[in-house]
Structure formats: C-alpha cells, structure tokens
Amino acid sequence: RVARWKHRMARFNVRVLAGQPPIDAKRNRLTAEGHVVEKMSMTFPSATAPLLASIVIPCFNYGRFVREAVESALRQTVRSLEVIVVDDGSIDPATRDVIDQLEQWPRVRVLRQDNSCLPSARNTGIAHAHGEYICCLDADDTLEPTYIELAVAVMETDRGVGFAYSWVRLFEDESGVWQTRVFDFV
C-alpha cells in the first residue's frame, strides 16, 4: 500500500507542478484557489486573512462525535479562529440535528454539500476559510487546547516550515500515544 501511495503522490506532484514555478516555502504559499502568492501578502490580520486560524471539520453521519470535535476547537488558547463544519450530505437525522444546532454557535460556520467524500468536504471547507493557517480535524477527533497556538508558533518561528502536525493520543477503544512519522512528500 505504501508503494502505491508513493507512486500516486509522485504522479500528483508532477501534475501539480507541471507548468508552474516551484513554490519557495520561505516566500510563497498557495491560496485556497490554488494561486501562488507571497507569504507577506497573507499576513494576519489582513483583508485576505482576517483570522489567525480556520479549523475545518468534515462530517458525514458522525453526529455522535462532531459536537465534541467542535468544542475542542473552540477551547483553543488562540481566540482569533473560526470553525468550519462541512456537512458532506449526512443522511442520519441525529447528525443533521446536531449540525443544525452547531450552526447557531458563535465562531462556527456550517457548509452543506451533497455527499462527495472526505477530501471534497475538506477542500470545500478550506476554500471558504478566512484564516492565515488551516487545521483539518476529523469529526471523531479532538484537539488539545494549545494545539493551534503551538503549531502556529512552530510555523512562525521558521517561515520555511509549511505545515506542522503532532503525535496522536488514542482514546476510547485504545489508549496510548501514536508517534507519527516524519512527513515525506515522495
């Protein structure tokens, strides 16, 4: 499976970069629309990034979990953020009720779309995000209160860092810490 994934990513990288200049992570970034812009043009706060962070939570029939995910996002020590819940065409009435309730919460935006699968729901949320930084959170996961603060600190300390992630604490059926590996694009 890993070899297939690496092969697909290699094809993807060639397609994405064909005809485009390479992105210099210290000076450039991609906008939600896929345009290369200078990092300084998206410095928080600005017209293009009025919030420090956007937390995107795609949800399909995960009503029993999504409220806890949103609550953990809103408990962040960084206050200049928004939470975007993307309802990916949920058909479960309980999930739809929970999402209707979340729509009334401050700093939470709900977007709805026909079921298009997880990557599409994430991309929809990212395209509508107003934050300088984007955090993708699954509907059945939670964040520690300082996660955004620490991730932003890492990226601001070294502008050459394009993204940050952490180890994962397992809960409920399993317990312990999953030590994620160093990310490799290739």
JSON list of C-alpha atoms in Angstrom, two decimals:
[
{"chain": "A", "resi": 1, "resn": "ARG", "atom": "CA", "xyz": [0.00, 0.00, 0.00]},
{"chain": "A", "resi": 2, "resn": "VAL", "atom": "CA", "xyz": [2.78, 2.44, 0.82]},
{"chain": "A", "resi": 3, "resn": "ALA", "atom": "CA", "xyz": [4.46, 1.88, -2.54]},
{"chain": "A", "resi": 4, "resn": "ARG", "atom": "CA", "xyz": [1.15, 2.52, -4.36]},
{"chain": "A", "resi": 5, "resn": "TRP", "atom": "CA", "xyz": [0.60, 5.69, -2.32]},
{"chain": "A", "resi": 6, "resn": "LYS", "atom": "CA", "xyz": [4.13, 6.96, -3.08]},
{"chain": "A", "resi": 7, "resn": "HIS", "atom": "CA", "xyz": [3.60, 6.23, -6.79]},
{"chain": "A", "resi": 8, "resn": "ARG", "atom": "CA", "xyz": [0.28, 8.13, -6.80]},
{"chain": "A", "resi": 9, "resn": "MET", "atom": "CA", "xyz": [1.84, 11.07, -4.92]},
{"chain": "A", "resi": 10, "resn": "ALA", "atom": "CA", "xyz": [4.74, 11.19, -7.39]},
{"chain": "A", "resi": 11, "resn": "ARG", "atom": "CA", "xyz": [2.24, 11.37, -10.29]},
{"chain": "A", "resi": 12, "resn": "PHE", "atom": "CA", "xyz": [0.25, 14.01, -8.39]},
{"chain": "A", "resi": 13, "resn": "ASN", "atom": "CA", "xyz": [3.34, 16.15, -7.74]},
{"chain": "A", "resi": 14, "resn": "VAL", "atom": "CA", "xyz": [4.29, 16.04, -11.42]},
{"chain": "A", "resi": 15, "resn": "ARG", "atom": "CA", "xyz": [0.75, 17.09, -12.45]},
{"chain": "A", "resi": 16, "resn": "VAL", "atom": "CA", "xyz": [0.57, 19.88, -9.90]},
{"chain": "A", "resi": 17, "resn": "LEU", "atom": "CA", "xyz": [3.97, 21.32, -10.70]},
{"chain": "A", "resi": 18, "resn": "ALA", "atom": "CA", "xyz": [3.75, 20.98, -14.49]},
{"chain": "A", "resi": 19, "resn": "GLY", "atom": "CA", "xyz": [3.97, 24.46, -15.96]},
{"chain": "A", "resi": 20, "resn": "GLN", "atom": "CA", "xyz": [4.20, 26.15, -12.55]},
{"chain": "A", "resi": 21, "resn": "PRO", "atom": "CA", "xyz": [7.32, 27.51, -10.94]},
{"chain": "A", "resi": 22, "resn": "PRO", "atom": "CA", "xyz": [8.29, 25.59, -7.80]},
{"chain": "A", "resi": 23, "resn": "ILE", "atom": "CA", "xyz": [6.99, 27.06, -4.56]},
{"chain": "A", "resi": 24, "resn": "ASP", "atom": "CA", "xyz": [9.61, 28.56, -2.29]},
{"chain": "A", "resi": 25, "resn": "ALA", "atom": "CA", "xyz": [8.20, 27.73, 1.16]},
{"chain": "A", "resi": 26, "resn": "LYS", "atom": "CA", "xyz": [10.07, 30.63, 2.75]},
{"chain": "A", "resi": 27, "resn": "ARG", "atom": "CA", "xyz": [8.48, 33.24, 0.47]},
{"chain": "A", "resi": 28, "resn": "ASN", "atom": "CA", "xyz": [5.39, 31.70, -1.17]},
{"chain": "A", "resi": 29, "resn": "ARG", "atom": "CA", "xyz": [2.24, 29.83, -0.28]},
{"chain": "A", "resi": 30, "resn": "LEU", "atom": "CA", "xyz": [-0.83, 28.55, -2.08]},
{"chain": "A", "resi": 31, "resn": "THR", "atom": "CA", "xyz": [-4.17, 30.27, -1.63]},
{"chain": "A", "resi": 32, "resn": "ALA", "atom": "CA", "xyz": [-7.37, 28.25, -1.28]},
{"chain": "A", "resi": 33, "resn": "GLU", "atom": "CA", "xyz": [-7.91, 28.83, -5.00]},
{"chain": "A", "resi": 34, "resn": "GLY", "atom": "CA", "xyz": [-4.51, 27.30, -5.83]},
{"chain": "A", "resi": 35, "resn": "HIS", "atom": "CA", "xyz": [-2.68, 30.54, -6.71]},
{"chain": "A", "resi": 36, "resn": "VAL", "atom": "CA", "xyz": [0.90, 31.13, -5.61]},
{"chain": "A", "resi": 37, "resn": "VAL", "atom": "CA", "xyz": [1.18, 34.33, -3.52]},
{"chain": "A", "resi": 38, "resn": "GLU", "atom": "CA", "xyz": [3.88, 35.88, -1.37]},
{"chain": "A", "resi": 39, "resn": "LYS", "atom": "CA", "xyz": [3.52, 34.91, 2.28]},
{"chain": "A", "resi": 40, "resn": "MET", "atom": "CA", "xyz": [3.65, 38.51, 3.40]},
{"chain": "A", "resi": 41, "resn": "SER", "atom": "CA", "xyz": [0.53, 39.31, 1.36]},
{"chain": "A", "resi": 42, "resn": "MET", "atom": "CA", "xyz": [-1.45, 36.96, 3.59]},
{"chain": "A", "resi": 43, "resn": "THR", "atom": "CA", "xyz": [-0.06, 38.07, 6.94]},
{"chain": "A", "resi": 44, "resn": "PHE", "atom": "CA", "xyz": [-2.61, 38.05, 9.74]},
{"chain": "A", "resi": 45, "resn": "PRO", "atom": "CA", "xyz": [-4.58, 40.24, 10.23]},
{"chain": "A", "resi": 46, "resn": "SER", "atom": "CA", "xyz": [-5.28, 41.47, 6.71]},
{"chain": "A", "resi": 47, "resn": "ALA", "atom": "CA", "xyz": [-8.10, 41.64, 4.21]},
{"chain": "A", "resi": 48, "resn": "THR", "atom": "CA", "xyz": [-7.10, 38.22, 2.86]},
{"chain": "A", "resi": 49, "resn": "ALA", "atom": "CA", "xyz": [-6.57, 36.61, 6.28]},
{"chain": "A", "resi": 50, "resn": "PRO", "atom": "CA", "xyz": [-8.71, 38.35, 8.92]},
{"chain": "A", "resi": 51, "resn": "LEU", "atom": "CA", "xyz": [-8.35, 35.41, 11.35]},
{"chain": "A", "resi": 52, "resn": "LEU", "atom": "CA", "xyz": [-5.27, 33.59, 12.55]},
{"chain": "A", "resi": 53, "resn": "ALA", "atom": "CA", "xyz": [-6.67, 30.08, 12.04]},
{"chain": "A", "resi": 54, "resn": "SER", "atom": "CA", "xyz": [-9.52, 28.16, 10.48]},
{"chain": "A", "resi": 55, "resn": "ILE", "atom": "CA", "xyz": [-10.34, 24.69, 11.75]},
{"chain": "A", "resi": 56, "resn": "VAL", "atom": "CA", "xyz": [-12.12, 22.63, 9.09]},
{"chain": "A", "resi": 57, "resn": "ILE", "atom": "CA", "xyz": [-14.21, 19.67, 10.26]},
{"chain": "A", "resi": 58, "resn": "PRO", "atom": "CA", "xyz": [-15.82, 17.50, 7.56]},
{"chain": "A", "resi": 59, "resn": "CYS", "atom": "CA", "xyz": [-18.74, 15.42, 8.80]},
{"chain": "A", "resi": 60, "resn": "PHE", "atom": "CA", "xyz": [-20.76, 12.61, 7.27]},
{"chain": "A", "resi": 61, "resn": "ASN", "atom": "CA", "xyz": [-23.15, 10.89, 9.69]},
{"chain": "A", "resi": 62, "resn": "TYR", "atom": "CA", "xyz": [-20.83, 11.50, 12.68]},
{"chain": "A", "resi": 63, "resn": "GLY", "atom": "CA", "xyz": [-23.31, 13.41, 14.82]},
{"chain": "A", "resi": 64, "resn": "ARG", "atom": "CA", "xyz": [-22.38, 11.42, 17.90]},
{"chain": "A", "resi": 65, "resn": "PHE", "atom": "CA", "xyz": [-18.80, 12.83, 17.70]},
{"chain": "A", "resi": 66, "resn": "VAL", "atom": "CA", "xyz": [-18.85, 16.17, 15.90]},
{"chain": "A", "resi": 67, "resn": "ARG", "atom": "CA", "xyz": [-20.05, 18.28, 18.84]},
{"chain": "A", "resi": 68, "resn": "GLU", "atom": "CA", "xyz": [-17.04, 17.18, 20.92]},
{"chain": "A", "resi": 69, "resn": "ALA", "atom": "CA", "xyz": [-14.70, 17.96, 18.00]},
{"chain": "A", "resi": 70, "resn": "VAL", "atom": "CA", "xyz": [-16.17, 21.47, 17.65]},
{"chain": "A", "resi": 71, "resn": "GLU", "atom": "CA", "xyz": [-16.00, 22.06, 21.41]},
{"chain": "A", "resi": 72, "resn": "SER", "atom": "CA", "xyz": [-12.30, 21.11, 21.43]},
{"chain": "A", "resi": 73, "resn": "ALA", "atom": "CA", "xyz": [-11.70, 23.51, 18.53]},
{"chain": "A", "resi": 74, "resn": "LEU", "atom": "CA", "xyz": [-13.43, 26.35, 20.36]},
{"chain": "A", "resi": 75, "resn": "ARG", "atom": "CA", "xyz": [-11.40, 25.68, 23.54]},
{"chain": "A", "resi": 76, "resn": "GLN", "atom": "CA", "xyz": [-8.17, 26.65, 21.79]},
{"chain": "A", "resi": 77, "resn": "THR", "atom": "CA", "xyz": [-5.98, 29.18, 23.60]},
{"chain": "A", "resi": 78, "resn": "VAL", "atom": "CA", "xyz": [-5.85, 31.12, 20.32]},
{"chain": "A", "resi": 79, "resn": "ARG", "atom": "CA", "xyz": [-9.09, 33.09, 20.13]},
{"chain": "A", "resi": 80, "resn": "SER", "atom": "CA", "xyz": [-8.77, 34.51, 16.62]},
{"chain": "A", "resi": 81, "resn": "LEU", "atom": "CA", "xyz": [-10.14, 31.50, 14.83]},
{"chain": "A", "resi": 82, "resn": "GLU", "atom": "CA", "xyz": [-13.18, 30.11, 13.11]},
{"chain": "A", "resi": 83, "resn": "VAL", "atom": "CA", "xyz": [-14.55, 26.59, 12.99]},
{"chain": "A", "resi": 84, "resn": "ILE", "atom": "CA", "xyz": [-16.00, 25.39, 9.69]},
{"chain": "A", "resi": 85, "resn": "VAL", "atom": "CA", "xyz": [-18.13, 22.25, 9.79]},
{"chain": "A", "resi": 86, "resn": "VAL", "atom": "CA", "xyz": [-18.78, 20.79, 6.34]},
{"chain": "A", "resi": 87, "resn": "ASP", "atom": "CA", "xyz": [-21.83, 18.54, 6.29]},
{"chain": "A", "resi": 88, "resn": "ASP", "atom": "CA", "xyz": [-20.99, 16.14, 3.49]},
{"chain": "A", "resi": 89, "resn": "GLY", "atom": "CA", "xyz": [-24.58, 15.17, 2.75]},
{"chain": "A", "resi": 90, "resn": "SER", "atom": "CA", "xyz": [-25.35, 13.43, 6.05]},
{"chain": "A", "resi": 91, "resn": "ILE", "atom": "CA", "xyz": [-28.50, 11.32, 5.89]},
{"chain": "A", "resi": 92, "resn": "ASP", "atom": "CA", "xyz": [-28.63, 10.40, 9.59]},
{"chain": "A", "resi": 93, "resn": "PRO", "atom": "CA", "xyz": [-31.36, 12.53, 11.24]},
{"chain": "A", "resi": 94, "resn": "ALA", "atom": "CA", "xyz": [-29.45, 12.75, 14.54]},
{"chain": "A", "resi": 95, "resn": "THR", "atom": "CA", "xyz": [-26.36, 14.08, 12.73]},
{"chain": "A", "resi": 96, "resn": "ARG", "atom": "CA", "xyz": [-28.44, 16.65, 10.85]},
{"chain": "A", "resi": 97, "resn": "ASP", "atom": "CA", "xyz": [-29.99, 17.81, 14.14]},
{"chain": "A", "resi": 98, "resn": "VAL", "atom": "CA", "xyz": [-26.57, 18.25, 15.76]},
{"chain": "A", "resi": 99, "resn": "ILE", "atom": "CA", "xyz": [-25.26, 20.16, 12.75]},
{"chain": "A", "resi": 100, "resn": "ASP", "atom": "CA", "xyz": [-28.36, 22.40, 12.79]},
{"chain": "A", "resi": 101, "resn": "GLN", "atom": "CA", "xyz": [-27.57, 23.21, 16.43]},
{"chain": "A", "resi": 102, "resn": "LEU", "atom": "CA", "xyz": [-23.89, 23.90, 15.66]},
{"chain": "A", "resi": 103, "resn": "GLU", "atom": "CA", "xyz": [-24.97, 26.39, 13.03]},
{"chain": "A", "resi": 104, "resn": "GLN", "atom": "CA", "xyz": [-26.22, 28.64, 15.87]},
{"chain": "A", "resi": 105, "resn": "TRP", "atom": "CA", "xyz": [-22.91, 28.64, 17.77]},
{"chain": "A", "resi": 106, "resn": "PRO", "atom": "CA", "xyz": [-20.66, 31.73, 17.61]},
{"chain": "A", "resi": 107, "resn": "ARG", "atom": "CA", "xyz": [-17.44, 31.30, 15.57]},
{"chain": "A", "resi": 108, "resn": "VAL", "atom": "CA", "xyz": [-18.90, 28.18, 13.88]},
{"chain": "A", "resi": 109, "resn": "ARG", "atom": "CA", "xyz": [-19.88, 28.17, 10.21]},
{"chain": "A", "resi": 110, "resn": "VAL", "atom": "CA", "xyz": [-21.72, 25.25, 8.68]},
{"chain": "A", "resi": 111, "resn": "LEU", "atom": "CA", "xyz": [-21.40, 24.48, 4.99]},
{"chain": "A", "resi": 112, "resn": "ARG", "atom": "CA", "xyz": [-23.57, 21.84, 3.36]},
{"chain": "A", "resi": 113, "resn": "GLN", "atom": "CA", "xyz": [-22.92, 19.85, 0.22]},
{"chain": "A", "resi": 114, "resn": "ASP", "atom": "CA", "xyz": [-24.09, 16.64, -1.41]},
{"chain": "A", "resi": 115, "resn": "ASN", "atom": "CA", "xyz": [-22.06, 13.63, -0.36]},
{"chain": "A", "resi": 116, "resn": "SER", "atom": "CA", "xyz": [-18.77, 13.88, -2.21]},
{"chain": "A", "resi": 117, "resn": "CYS", "atom": "CA", "xyz": [-16.43, 12.05, 0.20]},
{"chain": "A", "resi": 118, "resn": "LEU", "atom": "CA", "xyz": [-13.94, 13.28, 2.76]},
{"chain": "A", "resi": 119, "resn": "PRO", "atom": "CA", "xyz": [-11.35, 15.01, 0.52]},
{"chain": "A", "resi": 120, "resn": "SER", "atom": "CA", "xyz": [-14.03, 17.04, -1.23]},
{"chain": "A", "resi": 121, "resn": "ALA", "atom": "CA", "xyz": [-15.58, 18.11, 2.08]},
{"chain": "A", "resi": 122, "resn": "ARG", "atom": "CA", "xyz": [-12.15, 19.18, 3.39]},
{"chain": "A", "resi": 123, "resn": "ASN", "atom": "CA", "xyz": [-11.44, 21.11, 0.21]},
{"chain": "A", "resi": 124, "resn": "THR", "atom": "CA", "xyz": [-14.81, 22.86, 0.44]},
{"chain": "A", "resi": 125, "resn": "GLY", "atom": "CA", "xyz": [-14.02, 23.98, 3.99]},
{"chain": "A", "resi": 126, "resn": "ILE", "atom": "CA", "xyz": [-10.53, 25.12, 3.05]},
{"chain": "A", "resi": 127, "resn": "ALA", "atom": "CA", "xyz": [-11.85, 27.09, 0.08]},
{"chain": "A", "resi": 128, "resn": "HIS", "atom": "CA", "xyz": [-14.19, 29.01, 2.42]},
{"chain": "A", "resi": 129, "resn": "ALA", "atom": "CA", "xyz": [-11.65, 29.52, 5.22]},
{"chain": "A", "resi": 130, "resn": "HIS", "atom": "CA", "xyz": [-10.59, 33.02, 6.26]},
{"chain": "A", "resi": 131, "resn": "GLY", "atom": "CA", "xyz": [-7.65, 32.10, 8.48]},
{"chain": "A", "resi": 132, "resn": "GLU", "atom": "CA", "xyz": [-3.96, 32.54, 7.84]},
{"chain": "A", "resi": 133, "resn": "TYR", "atom": "CA", "xyz": [-3.48, 28.93, 8.96]},
{"chain": "A", "resi": 134, "resn": "ILE", "atom": "CA", "xyz": [-5.70, 25.92, 8.27]},
{"chain": "A", "resi": 135, "resn": "CYS", "atom": "CA", "xyz": [-6.17, 22.96, 10.60]},
{"chain": "A", "resi": 136, "resn": "CYS", "atom": "CA", "xyz": [-8.07, 19.93, 9.32]},
{"chain": "A", "resi": 137, "resn": "LEU", "atom": "CA", "xyz": [-9.76, 17.97, 12.09]},
{"chain": "A", "resi": 138, "resn": "ASP", "atom": "CA", "xyz": [-11.82, 14.82, 11.60]},
{"chain": "A", "resi": 139, "resn": "ALA", "atom": "CA", "xyz": [-15.29, 14.84, 13.17]},
{"chain": "A", "resi": 140, "resn": "ASP", "atom": "CA", "xyz": [-14.37, 11.97, 15.51]},
{"chain": "A", "resi": 141, "resn": "ASP", "atom": "CA", "xyz": [-11.14, 13.60, 16.77]},
{"chain": "A", "resi": 142, "resn": "THR", "atom": "CA", "xyz": [-10.37, 16.35, 19.27]},
{"chain": "A", "resi": 143, "resn": "LEU", "atom": "CA", "xyz": [-7.61, 18.91, 19.77]},
{"chain": "A", "resi": 144, "resn": "GLU", "atom": "CA", "xyz": [-5.68, 19.71, 22.92]},
{"chain": "A", "resi": 145, "resn": "PRO", "atom": "CA", "xyz": [-6.35, 23.35, 23.95]},
{"chain": "A", "resi": 146, "resn": "THR", "atom": "CA", "xyz": [-2.87, 24.59, 22.96]},
{"chain": "A", "resi": 147, "resn": "TYR", "atom": "CA", "xyz": [-2.60, 22.73, 19.64]},
{"chain": "A", "resi": 148, "resn": "ILE", "atom": "CA", "xyz": [-3.17, 25.72, 17.33]},
{"chain": "A", "resi": 149, "resn": "GLU", "atom": "CA", "xyz": [-1.01, 28.00, 19.47]},
{"chain": "A", "resi": 150, "resn": "LEU", "atom": "CA", "xyz": [1.93, 25.60, 19.38]},
{"chain": "A", "resi": 151, "resn": "ALA", "atom": "CA", "xyz": [1.56, 24.69, 15.69]},
{"chain": "A", "resi": 152, "resn": "VAL", "atom": "CA", "xyz": [1.44, 28.37, 14.70]},
{"chain": "A", "resi": 153, "resn": "ALA", "atom": "CA", "xyz": [4.46, 29.10, 16.91]},
{"chain": "A", "resi": 154, "resn": "VAL", "atom": "CA", "xyz": [6.47, 26.43, 15.06]},
{"chain": "A", "resi": 155, "resn": "MET", "atom": "CA", "xyz": [5.48, 27.82, 11.65]},
{"chain": "A", "resi": 156, "resn": "GLU", "atom": "CA", "xyz": [6.05, 31.45, 12.64]},
{"chain": "A", "resi": 157, "resn": "THR", "atom": "CA", "xyz": [9.45, 30.69, 14.17]},
{"chain": "A", "resi": 158, "resn": "ASP", "atom": "CA", "xyz": [10.70, 29.22, 10.88]},
{"chain": "A", "resi": 159, "resn": "ARG", "atom": "CA", "xyz": [8.88, 30.64, 7.86]},
{"chain": "A", "resi": 160, "resn": "GLY", "atom": "CA", "xyz": [10.40, 27.80, 5.83]},
{"chain": "A", "resi": 161, "resn": "VAL", "atom": "CA", "xyz": [8.09, 25.36, 7.61]},
{"chain": "A", "resi": 162, "resn": "GLY", "atom": "CA", "xyz": [4.97, 24.83, 5.51]},
{"chain": "A", "resi": 163, "resn": "PHE", "atom": "CA", "xyz": [2.91, 22.74, 7.94]},
{"chain": "A", "resi": 164, "resn": "ALA", "atom": "CA", "xyz": [3.02, 21.29, 11.42]},
{"chain": "A", "resi": 165, "resn": "TYR", "atom": "CA", "xyz": [1.49, 18.20, 13.00]},
{"chain": "A", "resi": 166, "resn": "SER", "atom": "CA", "xyz": [1.75, 16.30, 16.23]},
{"chain": "A", "resi": 167, "resn": "TRP", "atom": "CA", "xyz": [1.73, 12.88, 17.75]},
{"chain": "A", "resi": 168, "resn": "VAL", "atom": "CA", "xyz": [-1.71, 11.43, 18.39]},
{"chain": "A", "resi": 169, "resn": "ARG", "atom": "CA", "xyz": [-3.22, 10.41, 21.72]},
{"chain": "A", "resi": 170, "resn": "LEU", "atom": "CA", "xyz": [-5.57, 7.44, 21.33]},
{"chain": "A", "resi": 171, "resn": "PHE", "atom": "CA", "xyz": [-8.71, 7.24, 23.45]},
{"chain": "A", "resi": 172, "resn": "GLU", "atom": "CA", "xyz": [-11.87, 5.19, 23.98]},
{"chain": "A", "resi": 173, "resn": "ASP", "atom": "CA", "xyz": [-11.24, 1.70, 22.50]},
{"chain": "A", "resi": 174, "resn": "GLU", "atom": "CA", "xyz": [-7.46, 2.17, 22.51]},
{"chain": "A", "resi": 175, "resn": "SER", "atom": "CA", "xyz": [-5.12, 4.17, 24.70]},
{"chain": "A", "resi": 176, "resn": "GLY", "atom": "CA", "xyz": [-1.58, 5.41, 24.37]},
{"chain": "A", "resi": 177, "resn": "VAL", "atom": "CA", "xyz": [0.31, 7.72, 22.03]},
{"chain": "A", "resi": 178, "resn": "TRP", "atom": "CA", "xyz": [0.85, 7.10, 18.33]},
{"chain": "A", "resi": 179, "resn": "GLN", "atom": "CA", "xyz": [4.19, 8.66, 17.39]},
{"chain": "A", "resi": 180, "resn": "THR", "atom": "CA", "xyz": [3.57, 9.87, 13.85]},
{"chain": "A", "resi": 181, "resn": "ARG", "atom": "CA", "xyz": [6.48, 9.64, 11.44]},
{"chain": "A", "resi": 182, "resn": "VAL", "atom": "CA", "xyz": [8.36, 12.39, 9.66]},
{"chain": "A", "resi": 183, "resn": "PHE", "atom": "CA", "xyz": [6.25, 13.51, 6.71]},
{"chain": "A", "resi": 184, "resn": "ASP", "atom": "CA", "xyz": [7.71, 12.69, 3.31]},
{"chain": "A", "resi": 185, "resn": "PHE", "atom": "CA", "xyz": [6.15, 14.06, 0.12]},
{"chain": "A", "resi": 186, "resn": "VAL", "atom": "CA", "xyz": [7.80, 11.41, -2.05]}
]
